[in-house]
Amino acid sequence: MISFENNVFHLATDDTSYIIGIFSDRLLNFYYGKRMNKVPDIESVLPVDHSRTFSCNDINIDDRRYSTDNLTMEYPTFGSADLRSPAFSATYKDGSAVTSFKYSGYEIFDGKYDIPGLPAVYAESGDRVSTLKIILKDDVSKVTAELYYGVFEDYNAITRSVRIKNDGKDAFDIDKALSLSIDFRRADFDMITLNGAWARERLPERLPVRIGTQHIESMRGITSHHENPFFALLQRNADEFCGEVYGFNLIYSGNFLAGVQRDSYNITRAYIGINPQSFKWRLEPGECFNTPEAVTVYSDCGIGKMSRTFHKLYRQRLCSGKYRDIRRPVLINNWEATYFDFNEEKILNIAKTAKNVGVELMVLDDGWFGTRNGESGSLGDWVPFTDKLPNGVKGLAQKIKALGMNFGLWIEPEMVSPDSDLNRAHPDWCLHIDGRKPTLGRNQLVLDLTRKEVTDYIKSVFDRLLSDGDISYIKWDMNRSMTEVGSAIGGAIAQGKVYHAYVLGLYDVMEYVTKTYPDVLFEGCSGGGARFDGGILHYFPQIWTSDDTDALERIYIQYGTSICYPYSAMGAHVSAVPNHQVYRTTPMKMRGDVSICGQLGYELDLNKLNVEDMECVRRQITDYKALSDVFHNGELYRLMVPIGNNAAVNEFISDDKNTVIVCTYILKGVPNSPYDFVKLQGLDNDAEYMDESGKILSGEYLMNFGITLKYNADYKSDITVLKKVK
Ligand code: GLA
């Protein structure tokens, strides 16, 4: 519901209110938080009765109480009196860089706005979704900013995007155009970010917000292993279960900037958008520029409720395509089983055994093309390596299908090896700057996806691979950060556009392949989890979470990832022990119990397992098929988080509330074990629940007395399924 009265807009979801108002032609944030029925008026928002010395008086020269320098601005610009971090800045024909937006009008309409060429959360018919468009103008530069707000009432989320228009006669350069900026009238925040590196992605870090700026960013051309385009602001005493929490996420797969600036007046500015570093977007008269979408949610019940709000929205209204709603196949991938050392026979042997225990899809990873036997060549030459596959990919795919399984393939379509036919034919198709030696990463170069002939080439590769229907799954990888980011086309003016135009080119290809081949399941990947973001999730419903497949490490990685993203999005594989990344040995049961909550797969040669482990795998797969609907479409309660505890406990409740799954992981055995009780959440207090042994416990008992943890051995895990019986 969106209303406009007395110069105040109220964007109300079922549980939240987002309130913005016009004060002397400026757009101000009045409030964001728990749903309010009465909106505040301007006098309550601006209770100032003294001069704001040393802030310049751009509101009214005769009234020194007010300055945009210490008001709660909604889309701040650079160059005039608000000298905090701006959301927008541009350089004009005369070299000046001042923009000052004034309110100029609004529109409210049903449904969700579109962002051409960019992934976004969408509405389906029957959803209570409406859009507010607010128009801001700078009279001197003739720049218009249209602020779009999508109000998802039943999902309790607000989406935002900005369209910048050049209504003047001269071109100008956008230097910075963030997707969201909000000024909160408070300073008592902590900030959570998801940080890491290869094989240890997205570990939550919590720090107090102090005066000044704190931000996270990517300059790698991709989202990165290091920082994720998500952060949360929390009331200081908020935790997993209690307190106020705001979450911010950018639906984008390239360079981002996200952070806060706390000023000296207890105002905290939160912002997120494209990273302005190396971004300069020339806008010709009549042209417009769209920012990516930002999503914001508010929780009055801790981090857990914020996560559940993101999860539901992303599962149901960000992911798209037929696999959004159906169970995805259990797969086996040969990467950790063989690396580059495979042939048709080895792959068939892995597949046959896997089929016998219920695996449904055989995925052939890196090394099937050109003459690739290691990390050094052939990327771009997507033709079968006949030494390994004498019958080609098609021949192998047909043999796999004859076993009663589906066949999937790994590809890294954005890359080219210096040693490849593609590079020899088109040496200027990679990102590079003339006169500078391009830096290699994993011995490879990045194709210039700002060029149409390059994106057309990639589309034609997919047409060749996918049109005969033998391949029903694609693992789309991207294994390096970008350096020397320049394009051979477009001249000097185009160079400031390359990073973002690359992402637009990527989305164009992803849109094409997913729309042309709707029956193919796509999984995103980037050296594990370097592109785990909402942009990828819009096209591909699952993403390889991390190259670290160790069960213990994965508990932390999946926990951090679940702060924003749902388990249904996480590729999770059982691998061999000792683990290839950390050399740790964990029981097969624990490895399965960790992977079963995500998109279950196996990444080992099952022929090498003993009978007992094989039986365990068979059971895992049977359980997964029976329970995946609850893991993937239910609600997650993190009853005990692994950081700071000696166990992790997750509870999933099915959509119909009739099935509850409690996953318990003991991280380390403790001699003479202490007691720990964990209370379940979200159950029906008056109902009774039965476990697999037939024992019946009441909702009241489970939510108040809880379950007992026993720290009697390392890496002990348990999956308990409770069914509502009454
Ligand atoms: C990346 C992926 C791995 C595997 C290799 C193949 O590192 O994350 O899963 O596909 O590439 O080279």
XYZ file of C-alpha atoms and ligand atoms in Angstrom:
738
model
C 0.000 0.000 0.000
C 1.333 3.398 -0.960
C -0.332 6.605 0.186
C 0.479 10.284 -0.268
C -0.931 12.891 2.095
C 0.348 16.257 3.317
C 3.567 15.859 1.334
C 4.346 12.506 2.965
C 4.579 9.142 1.183
C 3.837 6.032 3.236
C 5.063 2.747 1.717
C 3.495 0.081 3.892
C 4.062 -3.651 3.800
C 2.213 -5.962 6.188
C 4.773 -5.443 8.954
C 6.883 -2.437 7.918
C 6.560 1.252 7.114
C 8.882 3.235 4.884
C 8.047 6.924 5.086
C 9.491 9.732 2.993
C 8.410 13.331 2.777
C 8.954 16.561 0.946
C 10.379 19.474 2.882
C 11.050 22.648 0.974
C 11.335 20.724 -2.333
C 13.820 18.244 -0.854
C 13.103 14.554 -0.459
C 13.740 13.387 3.094
C 13.597 10.010 4.787
C 11.228 10.265 7.751
C 11.182 6.699 9.014
C 11.833 3.065 8.186
C 10.904 0.271 10.584
C 7.971 -1.477 12.234
C 4.589 -0.767 10.651
C 3.015 2.484 11.863
C -0.519 3.602 11.201
C -0.002 7.280 11.905
C 2.773 8.889 9.893
C 5.069 11.451 11.558
C 4.827 15.080 10.471
C 7.699 17.277 9.459
C 7.904 19.041 12.841
C 8.528 15.726 14.606
C 11.127 14.673 12.071
C 13.062 17.950 12.291
C 12.987 19.083 15.887
C 15.722 21.691 15.429
C 15.486 25.005 17.298
C 19.002 26.313 16.876
C 21.412 27.258 14.145
C 23.383 24.461 12.488
C 26.652 26.358 12.514
C 29.108 25.369 9.804
C 26.454 23.626 7.787
C 25.450 25.737 4.816
C 21.856 26.873 4.541
C 20.631 25.589 1.202
C 17.033 25.080 2.333
C 16.326 28.700 3.193
C 19.039 31.305 3.548
C 17.080 33.070 6.307
C 16.594 29.974 8.415
C 19.877 28.667 9.750
C 18.217 25.717 11.507
C 18.092 23.692 8.325
C 20.713 22.344 5.991
C 20.740 19.259 3.802
C 24.065 18.628 5.556
C 22.280 17.237 8.591
C 18.798 16.337 7.414
C 17.828 12.744 6.638
C 18.191 12.891 2.864
C 16.699 10.244 0.574
C 18.917 10.494 -2.524
C 21.830 12.843 -1.694
C 23.897 14.490 -4.395
C 27.416 15.874 -4.560
C 28.389 19.510 -4.807
C 26.116 21.620 -2.642
C 25.442 21.775 1.098
C 25.149 18.052 1.933
C 28.818 17.278 2.383
C 28.354 13.673 3.430
C 28.841 10.751 1.061
C 26.544 11.273 -1.972
C 24.443 8.736 -3.834
C 24.831 10.650 -7.081
C 27.477 12.770 -8.728
C 28.155 13.763 -12.323
C 30.562 15.911 -14.312
C 29.009 18.369 -16.740
C 30.173 19.918 -20.010
C 31.795 22.907 -18.265
C 33.749 20.623 -15.938
C 31.572 21.408 -12.918
C 30.316 18.575 -10.747
C 27.406 20.040 -8.800
C 23.963 18.446 -8.769
C 21.103 19.466 -6.541
C 17.898 17.503 -6.901
C 14.520 19.059 -6.105
C 11.232 17.206 -5.882
C 9.177 17.502 -9.043
C 6.363 14.940 -8.939
C 5.329 11.347 -8.404
C 3.322 8.435 -9.786
C 1.867 5.421 -8.030
C 0.889 2.321 -9.965
C 0.015 -1.325 -9.337
C 2.638 -3.975 -9.935
C 6.409 -3.788 -10.141
C 8.520 -1.405 -12.244
C 10.925 -2.889 -14.848
C 14.656 -2.324 -15.096
C 15.591 -2.977 -18.737
C 18.525 -5.374 -19.090
C 18.989 -5.981 -15.379
C 17.762 -8.800 -13.136
C 15.226 -7.855 -10.477
C 12.646 -9.150 -8.061
C 9.313 -9.491 -9.865
C 5.613 -9.650 -9.053
C 3.204 -12.371 -10.129
C -0.495 -11.879 -10.641
C -2.281 -11.852 -7.314
C 0.727 -10.412 -5.456
C 0.071 -7.248 -3.487
C 2.809 -5.190 -5.097
C 2.808 -1.527 -6.050
C 5.332 0.982 -7.343
C 6.086 4.536 -6.333
C 8.014 6.653 -8.796
C 9.361 9.938 -7.451
C 10.779 12.439 -9.900
C 13.689 14.657 -8.860
C 15.183 17.318 -11.127
C 18.218 19.526 -11.206
C 17.163 22.681 -13.061
C 20.652 23.769 -14.014
C 22.130 20.553 -15.364
C 18.760 19.236 -16.645
C 19.319 15.866 -15.028
C 16.291 13.931 -13.895
C 16.434 11.131 -11.346
C 13.425 8.860 -11.165
C 13.468 6.961 -7.889
C 11.530 3.691 -8.123
C 10.233 1.902 -5.039
C 8.647 -1.553 -5.271
C 6.480 -2.298 -2.248
C 6.039 -6.066 -1.710
C 3.348 -6.086 0.951
C 3.114 -9.793 1.718
C 6.863 -10.307 1.396
C 7.703 -7.349 3.684
C 10.357 -6.031 1.332
C 11.047 -2.763 -0.456
C 12.997 -2.743 -3.715
C 14.679 0.316 -5.168
C 16.239 1.392 -8.440
C 17.044 4.779 -9.951
C 16.729 5.916 -13.553
C 18.917 8.874 -14.493
C 17.813 10.835 -17.578
C 19.576 13.476 -19.591
C 16.887 16.046 -20.430
C 19.408 18.675 -21.511
C 21.214 19.521 -24.726
C 24.705 18.443 -23.648
C 26.204 15.098 -22.759
C 27.470 14.585 -19.206
C 29.290 11.841 -17.301
C 27.688 10.024 -14.396
C 30.478 9.440 -11.874
C 28.371 7.781 -9.227
C 24.766 6.578 -9.220
C 23.949 4.352 -6.270
C 20.785 2.294 -6.114
C 19.814 3.088 -2.555
C 20.639 5.595 0.128
C 18.740 5.894 3.416
C 19.459 8.240 6.307
C 18.409 6.787 9.669
C 17.834 9.111 12.618
C 19.941 6.956 14.920
C 23.541 6.003 15.596
C 23.353 2.893 17.770
C 24.024 0.384 15.004
C 26.281 -2.600 14.552
C 27.022 -3.704 11.005
C 27.247 -7.282 9.722
C 29.074 -8.019 6.468
C 29.842 -11.361 4.784
C 33.568 -11.605 4.108
C 36.136 -14.196 3.138
C 38.370 -15.519 0.405
C 38.473 -18.499 -1.916
C 37.350 -21.646 -0.025
C 36.167 -19.617 2.981
C 33.467 -17.376 1.589
C 30.855 -15.253 3.378
C 31.757 -15.529 7.049
C 29.732 -12.963 8.977
C 31.684 -10.189 10.695
C 29.962 -7.841 13.150
C 31.406 -4.447 14.093
C 30.004 -1.312 15.734
C 29.257 1.554 13.360
C 31.433 4.499 14.369
C 31.579 8.082 13.158
C 32.903 8.225 9.606
C 32.445 5.733 6.818
C 32.691 1.945 6.805
C 32.161 0.101 3.591
C 32.678 -3.104 1.678
C 33.218 -3.285 -2.059
C 34.355 -5.268 -5.038
C 36.751 -3.967 -7.682
C 37.250 -7.407 -9.195
C 34.647 -7.120 -11.954
C 32.727 -9.897 -10.179
C 30.974 -10.003 -6.840
C 34.068 -11.619 -5.271
C 34.936 -14.223 -2.670
C 36.095 -11.414 -0.438
C 33.034 -9.262 0.205
C 29.398 -9.818 -0.708
C 26.952 -7.066 -1.774
C 24.988 -7.514 1.434
C 25.094 -5.867 4.829
C 22.859 -5.600 7.845
C 22.484 -2.794 10.346
C 21.459 -3.973 13.794
C 20.424 -2.354 16.975
C 23.419 -2.871 19.319
C 21.727 -5.533 21.468
C 20.042 -7.366 18.563
C 20.944 -11.002 17.986
C 19.729 -13.983 15.969
C 16.332 -13.935 17.694
C 15.671 -10.421 19.029
C 16.050 -6.776 18.189
C 15.785 -4.552 15.152
C 17.719 -5.491 12.019
C 17.805 -3.893 8.562
C 19.168 -5.895 5.612
C 20.451 -4.442 2.334
C 21.321 -6.436 -0.755
C 22.233 -5.470 -4.311
C 20.949 -7.645 -7.158
C 24.141 -7.312 -9.152
C 27.158 -9.403 -10.224
C 29.866 -6.771 -10.756
C 31.748 -4.076 -8.849
C 29.731 -2.783 -5.911
C 30.048 -0.406 -3.001
C 28.002 -0.866 0.165
C 28.327 0.787 3.511
C 27.421 3.372 6.071
C 28.404 6.853 7.041
C 27.579 7.979 10.559
C 27.694 11.734 11.046
C 28.026 13.884 14.154
C 24.269 14.378 14.510
C 23.444 10.694 15.129
C 22.330 10.200 11.564
C 23.517 7.008 9.880
C 23.509 6.924 6.098
C 23.269 3.440 4.556
C 24.056 3.052 0.871
C 24.553 0.392 -1.795
C 25.115 0.414 -5.551
C 27.625 0.160 -8.379
C 31.165 0.982 -7.253
C 31.998 4.487 -8.546
C 35.683 3.542 -8.838
C 36.387 3.116 -12.576
C 32.810 3.980 -13.442
C 32.142 6.923 -15.737
C 28.974 6.647 -17.778
C 28.606 9.165 -20.594
C 24.934 10.048 -20.977
C 24.019 11.704 -24.261
C 20.948 13.988 -24.531
C 17.781 11.894 -24.430
C 19.532 8.836 -22.969
C 18.880 7.222 -19.621
C 20.820 5.017 -17.229
C 19.300 2.439 -14.884
C 20.931 1.410 -11.637
C 20.734 -2.212 -10.502
C 18.076 -3.103 -7.967
C 18.614 -2.871 -4.229
C 16.428 -4.810 -1.813
C 15.863 -3.792 1.766
C 14.040 -5.611 4.539
C 13.368 -4.846 8.194
C 13.046 -7.301 11.060
C 11.847 -6.604 14.586
C 12.865 -10.118 15.680
C 16.571 -10.373 15.024
C 18.781 -11.606 12.225
C 16.810 -14.835 11.806
C 13.605 -13.067 10.749
C 15.548 -10.823 8.363
C 17.036 -13.932 6.723
C 13.637 -15.618 6.425
C 12.232 -12.516 4.725
C 15.055 -12.475 2.161
C 14.824 -16.245 1.649
C 11.120 -16.286 0.835
C 11.341 -13.320 -1.513
C 14.380 -14.709 -3.334
C 13.032 -18.270 -3.617
C 9.666 -17.137 -4.915
C 10.185 -13.801 -6.669
C 13.855 -13.519 -7.643
C 14.676 -17.023 -8.895
C 12.844 -17.712 -12.124
C 12.169 -20.519 -14.587
C 10.751 -23.983 -14.148
C 13.351 -25.131 -11.595
C 12.228 -22.448 -9.167
C 9.375 -24.668 -8.061
C 10.431 -28.252 -8.711
C 12.863 -30.540 -6.939
C 16.219 -30.444 -8.618
C 18.148 -33.624 -9.438
C 20.740 -35.199 -7.152
C 23.961 -34.939 -9.115
C 27.429 -36.415 -9.175
C 30.311 -34.292 -10.461
C 33.647 -35.800 -11.491
C 35.862 -32.798 -10.529
C 37.223 -33.969 -7.183
C 36.989 -37.596 -8.363
C 39.276 -37.259 -11.385
C 40.251 -33.603 -11.918
C 41.543 -33.467 -15.531
C 42.455 -37.153 -15.624
C 39.363 -38.845 -17.041
C 38.080 -40.626 -20.109
C 34.715 -41.923 -21.228
C 35.148 -45.216 -19.388
C 36.006 -43.607 -16.052
C 33.027 -41.270 -16.262
C 30.685 -44.136 -17.132
C 31.996 -46.140 -14.179
C 31.328 -43.268 -11.805
C 27.877 -42.754 -13.301
C 26.837 -46.435 -13.143
C 27.583 -46.771 -9.447
C 25.952 -43.438 -8.710
C 22.821 -44.442 -10.578
C 22.535 -47.555 -8.388
C 22.234 -45.465 -5.229
C 19.747 -42.977 -6.673
C 21.867 -40.207 -8.246
C 19.970 -38.661 -11.165
C 22.463 -36.489 -13.041
C 26.093 -37.037 -14.107
C 28.031 -33.770 -14.508
C 31.247 -33.703 -16.520
C 33.485 -30.912 -15.198
C 36.525 -29.099 -16.630
C 38.775 -30.781 -19.231
C 36.346 -32.111 -21.861
C 37.241 -29.628 -24.648
C 40.096 -28.558 -26.935
C 43.256 -30.287 -25.725
C 42.794 -29.373 -22.065
C 44.735 -31.495 -19.617
C 45.401 -28.831 -17.008
C 44.729 -25.200 -16.212
C 46.771 -23.793 -19.064
C 44.809 -23.760 -22.310
C 41.816 -24.303 -24.615
C 39.239 -22.095 -22.880
C 37.094 -20.731 -25.684
C 37.521 -23.832 -27.886
C 34.341 -25.600 -26.856
C 34.775 -28.707 -29.014
C 35.214 -32.187 -27.497
C 38.712 -33.419 -26.578
C 38.508 -36.662 -28.539
C 41.530 -38.277 -26.814
C 39.372 -38.425 -23.693
C 35.962 -38.599 -25.341
C 36.294 -40.592 -28.590
C 32.518 -40.393 -29.093
C 32.394 -36.717 -28.240
C 30.241 -35.116 -25.576
C 27.172 -36.314 -27.433
C 28.363 -39.937 -27.416
C 29.024 -39.815 -23.681
C 25.748 -38.012 -22.991
C 23.820 -40.694 -24.838
C 25.522 -43.496 -22.895
C 24.711 -41.700 -19.638
C 21.120 -41.298 -20.744
C 20.986 -44.989 -21.615
C 21.805 -45.664 -17.953
C 18.648 -43.770 -17.023
C 20.448 -40.624 -15.863
C 20.613 -37.078 -17.138
C 23.831 -35.521 -18.350
C 25.338 -32.134 -17.423
C 28.394 -30.189 -18.515
C 30.819 -27.627 -17.059
C 31.712 -24.585 -19.136
C 33.504 -21.305 -18.527
C 31.985 -19.273 -21.352
C 33.356 -15.828 -20.427
C 36.978 -16.941 -20.742
C 39.644 -17.403 -23.357
C 43.057 -19.037 -22.934
C 46.002 -17.290 -24.605
C 46.746 -20.739 -26.010
C 43.464 -21.325 -27.825
C 42.171 -21.221 -31.382
C 39.656 -18.582 -30.280
C 42.397 -16.252 -29.070
C 44.488 -16.849 -32.184
C 41.489 -15.983 -34.368
C 40.362 -12.964 -32.302
C 43.230 -11.591 -30.216
C 41.280 -8.386 -29.487
C 38.243 -10.169 -28.044
C 39.642 -10.162 -24.508
C 39.453 -7.294 -22.023
C 42.742 -5.441 -22.450
C 44.364 -2.061 -22.913
C 46.584 -1.531 -25.941
C 50.240 -1.202 -24.965
C 49.797 -2.974 -21.626
C 50.502 -6.648 -21.140
C 47.295 -8.225 -19.811
C 47.754 -9.888 -16.429
C 46.786 -13.551 -16.442
C 44.718 -15.205 -13.709
C 44.673 -19.029 -13.717
C 46.485 -18.626 -17.087
C 43.429 -17.120 -18.697
C 41.945 -13.898 -20.074
C 38.413 -12.563 -19.793
C 36.397 -12.119 -22.980
C 35.086 -8.617 -23.670
C 31.366 -9.103 -23.115
C 30.723 -5.452 -24.004
C 31.113 -6.502 -27.671
C 28.113 -7.888 -29.487
C 30.188 -10.246 -31.665
C 31.560 -11.779 -28.448
C 28.180 -12.270 -26.779
C 26.847 -13.612 -30.092
C 29.738 -16.091 -30.157
C 28.950 -17.277 -26.618
C 25.262 -17.652 -27.491
C 26.227 -19.722 -30.549
C 28.371 -22.003 -28.347
C 25.318 -22.695 -26.182
C 23.148 -23.225 -29.259
C 25.610 -25.827 -30.484
C 25.794 -27.590 -27.121
C 22.172 -27.437 -26.043
C 19.964 -27.574 -29.113
C 19.876 -31.372 -29.448
C 18.626 -31.798 -25.870
C 21.334 -34.228 -24.657
C 22.535 -31.828 -21.989
C 20.077 -31.047 -19.237
C 22.356 -29.152 -16.807
C 25.102 -26.552 -17.188
C 27.640 -25.517 -14.543
C 28.601 -21.989 -15.631
C 31.995 -21.145 -14.134
C 34.067 -17.920 -14.006
C 37.526 -18.405 -12.588
C 39.366 -15.113 -12.291
C 39.090 -11.482 -11.244
C 39.297 -8.858 -13.985
C 42.391 -6.723 -14.580
C 43.378 -4.180 -17.273
C 39.692 -3.701 -17.908
C 39.483 -2.001 -21.289
C 37.718 -2.684 -24.554
C 39.152 -2.548 -28.075
C 35.988 -0.773 -29.215
C 34.305 2.509 -28.416
C 37.348 4.723 -27.901
C 38.224 6.682 -24.768
C 34.660 7.582 -23.757
C 33.560 3.939 -23.687
C 36.311 2.848 -21.294
C 34.541 4.186 -18.189
C 31.575 1.998 -19.110
C 33.374 -1.320 -19.510
C 32.913 -2.869 -16.044
C 29.156 -2.255 -15.999
C 28.640 -2.901 -19.730
C 30.361 -6.262 -19.161
C 27.733 -7.179 -16.556
C 24.952 -6.075 -18.947
C 26.514 -8.278 -21.662
C 26.653 -11.180 -19.219
C 22.984 -10.757 -18.272
C 22.049 -10.528 -21.954
C 23.661 -13.933 -22.598
C 22.158 -15.445 -19.446
C 18.708 -14.161 -20.394
C 19.090 -15.640 -23.888
C 20.262 -19.091 -22.831
C 17.798 -19.507 -19.989
C 14.854 -18.368 -22.153
C 15.952 -20.416 -25.186
C 16.653 -23.580 -23.149
C 14.080 -23.446 -20.328
C 14.420 -27.177 -19.589
C 18.126 -26.921 -18.830
C 19.069 -26.457 -15.170
C 21.871 -23.891 -14.768
C 24.169 -23.666 -11.755
C 26.331 -20.577 -11.266
C 29.940 -20.932 -10.121
C 32.969 -18.709 -9.793
C 35.964 -20.507 -8.328
C 33.414 -21.766 -5.820
C 31.383 -18.872 -4.466
C 32.805 -15.652 -5.945
C 29.568 -14.834 -7.728
C 27.013 -15.782 -5.087
C 24.615 -12.906 -5.640
C 21.028 -12.052 -6.496
C 21.868 -11.198 -10.115
C 23.019 -14.743 -10.835
C 20.144 -16.178 -8.774
C 17.582 -14.447 -10.959
C 18.705 -16.553 -13.938
C 20.236 -19.628 -12.265
C 18.305 -21.037 -9.286
C 21.420 -22.520 -7.680
C 25.054 -21.519 -7.224
C 28.099 -23.567 -6.229
C 28.629 -22.270 -2.711
C 32.351 -22.861 -2.262
C 35.182 -25.048 -3.527
C 35.651 -26.021 0.105
C 33.687 -29.258 0.470
C 34.902 -30.130 3.981
C 31.816 -30.763 6.129
C 33.028 -28.716 9.096
C 34.062 -25.734 6.978
C 30.806 -25.934 5.059
C 28.779 -25.526 8.257
C 30.297 -22.042 8.616
C 30.125 -21.192 4.907
C 26.486 -22.266 4.585
C 25.618 -20.447 7.807
C 27.128 -17.173 6.530
C 25.530 -17.604 3.112
C 22.130 -18.220 4.736
C 22.225 -14.804 6.407
C 20.906 -13.459 3.089
C 20.467 -16.320 0.599
C 18.208 -19.400 0.887
C 19.450 -22.979 1.204
C 17.645 -23.776 -2.063
C 20.295 -21.654 -3.801
C 23.305 -23.488 -2.347
C 25.016 -26.248 -4.320
C 26.267 -28.633 -1.580
C 28.338 -31.737 -2.354
C 29.580 -34.705 -0.395
C 33.257 -35.309 -1.189
C 36.000 -37.796 -0.324
C 38.055 -37.874 2.870
C 40.639 -36.796 3.763
C 39.085 -33.660 2.321
C 41.012 -32.169 -0.616
C 40.979 -28.598 0.709
C 41.712 -29.036 4.430
C 42.722 -32.748 4.665
C 40.179 -33.322 7.452
C 38.349 -36.623 7.833
C 34.691 -36.401 8.782
C 32.165 -39.260 8.832
C 30.068 -39.898 5.718
C 26.953 -39.274 7.802
C 28.125 -35.776 8.762
C 29.091 -34.958 5.153
C 25.637 -35.987 3.982
C 23.813 -34.249 6.829
C 25.574 -30.966 5.935
C 24.865 -31.241 2.198
C 21.292 -32.495 2.435
C 19.898 -29.028 3.263
C 21.262 -27.492 0.048
C 21.117 -28.826 -3.515
C 22.596 -32.255 -2.834
C 25.400 -33.585 -4.977
C 28.380 -35.935 -4.792
C 31.874 -35.041 -5.872
C 33.867 -38.247 -5.475
C 34.202 -41.687 -7.023
C 31.587 -43.749 -5.217
C 33.342 -46.935 -6.443
C 36.003 -46.246 -3.796
C 33.604 -46.307 -0.828
C 33.196 -49.220 1.568
C 29.853 -50.985 1.901
C 28.855 -49.080 5.022
C 29.488 -45.638 3.486
C 27.705 -46.712 0.303
C 24.650 -47.654 2.352
C 24.853 -44.271 4.066
C 24.898 -42.524 0.655
C 21.865 -44.519 -0.500
C 19.983 -43.439 2.649
C 21.024 -39.803 2.255
C 19.652 -39.709 -1.268
C 16.376 -41.353 -0.260
C 16.010 -38.917 2.650
C 16.895 -35.957 0.444
C 14.233 -36.848 -2.094
C 11.654 -37.109 0.689
C 12.708 -33.973 2.580
C 14.081 -31.491 0.052
C 10.753 -29.675 -0.226
C 11.033 -28.744 3.461
C 14.693 -27.692 3.177
C 14.107 -25.674 0.037
C 10.621 -24.251 0.422
C 10.284 -24.175 4.190
C 11.403 -21.599 6.726
C 14.814 -21.696 8.372
C 15.372 -21.059 12.074
C 19.047 -21.017 13.050
C 18.587 -22.278 16.611
C 22.320 -22.298 17.343
C 24.867 -20.632 15.070
C 28.339 -22.183 14.723
C 30.301 -19.007 15.470
C 30.892 -18.829 19.217
C 29.277 -22.217 19.880
C 30.360 -25.827 19.813
C 27.405 -26.926 17.714
C 25.208 -25.654 14.941
C 21.485 -26.395 14.965
C 19.151 -25.527 12.103
C 15.409 -26.049 12.071
C 13.380 -26.099 8.860
C 9.563 -25.914 8.950
C 7.558 -26.901 5.891
C 5.286 -24.389 4.223
C 2.194 -26.184 5.537
C 3.825 -26.286 9.037
C 3.270 -30.071 9.236
C 6.905 -31.191 8.976
C 9.785 -29.969 11.098
C 13.392 -30.995 10.507
C 16.048 -30.344 13.115
C 19.667 -30.646 11.897
C 22.242 -30.867 14.655
C 25.995 -30.735 14.087
C 28.487 -31.199 16.927
C 31.670 -29.392 15.980
C 33.945 -30.860 18.625
C 33.572 -33.584 21.242
C 33.929 -32.395 24.833
C 35.023 -34.715 27.665
C 32.565 -34.907 30.526
C 30.131 -33.050 28.273
C 28.246 -30.027 29.621
C 24.485 -29.691 29.175
C 23.032 -27.589 26.404
C 19.360 -27.310 25.538
C 18.037 -25.815 22.368
C 14.461 -24.603 22.120
C 12.631 -25.087 18.837
C 10.812 -22.159 17.281
C 7.837 -21.436 15.064
C 5.850 -24.575 16.013
C 2.190 -24.776 16.869
C 2.134 -24.607 20.672
C -0.956 -26.781 20.990
C 0.007 -29.397 18.384
C 1.753 -32.732 18.894
C 4.707 -33.871 16.854
C 5.977 -37.412 16.315
C 9.594 -38.325 15.546
C 10.722 -41.325 13.461
C 10.804 -43.616 16.489
C 7.146 -42.901 17.202
C 7.817 -40.679 20.200
C 5.290 -37.859 20.559
C 6.186 -34.436 21.934
C 4.044 -31.321 22.174
C 4.834 -28.044 20.442
C 4.803 -26.439 23.876
C 7.416 -28.902 25.164
C 9.675 -28.549 22.121
C 9.545 -24.759 22.171
C 10.053 -24.365 25.927
C 12.037 -27.332 27.228
C 13.668 -28.064 23.884
C 16.103 -30.744 22.810
C 19.350 -31.791 24.486
C 22.738 -31.544 22.798
C 25.373 -34.158 23.564
C 28.982 -33.232 22.815
C 30.217 -36.804 23.045
C 32.278 -36.985 19.820
C 33.727 -34.807 17.053
C 31.596 -34.287 13.949
C 28.463 -36.019 15.175
C 25.366 -35.022 13.311
C 21.706 -35.825 13.413
C 18.696 -35.075 11.246
C 15.443 -35.405 13.203
C 12.162 -35.278 11.350
C 9.045 -34.402 13.318
C 5.588 -34.761 11.825
C 2.604 -32.931 13.222
C 0.110 -35.567 14.310
C -2.578 -33.468 16.013
C 36.434 -23.936 -10.322
C 35.175 -24.558 -9.746
C 35.407 -26.024 -9.470
C 35.818 -26.724 -10.749
C 37.051 -26.049 -11.347
C 37.388 -26.609 -12.707
O 37.428 -23.837 -9.380
O 34.760 -23.880 -8.592
O 34.241 -26.612 -8.943
O 34.752 -26.678 -11.658
O 36.855 -24.644 -11.478
O 38.474 -26.011 -13.259
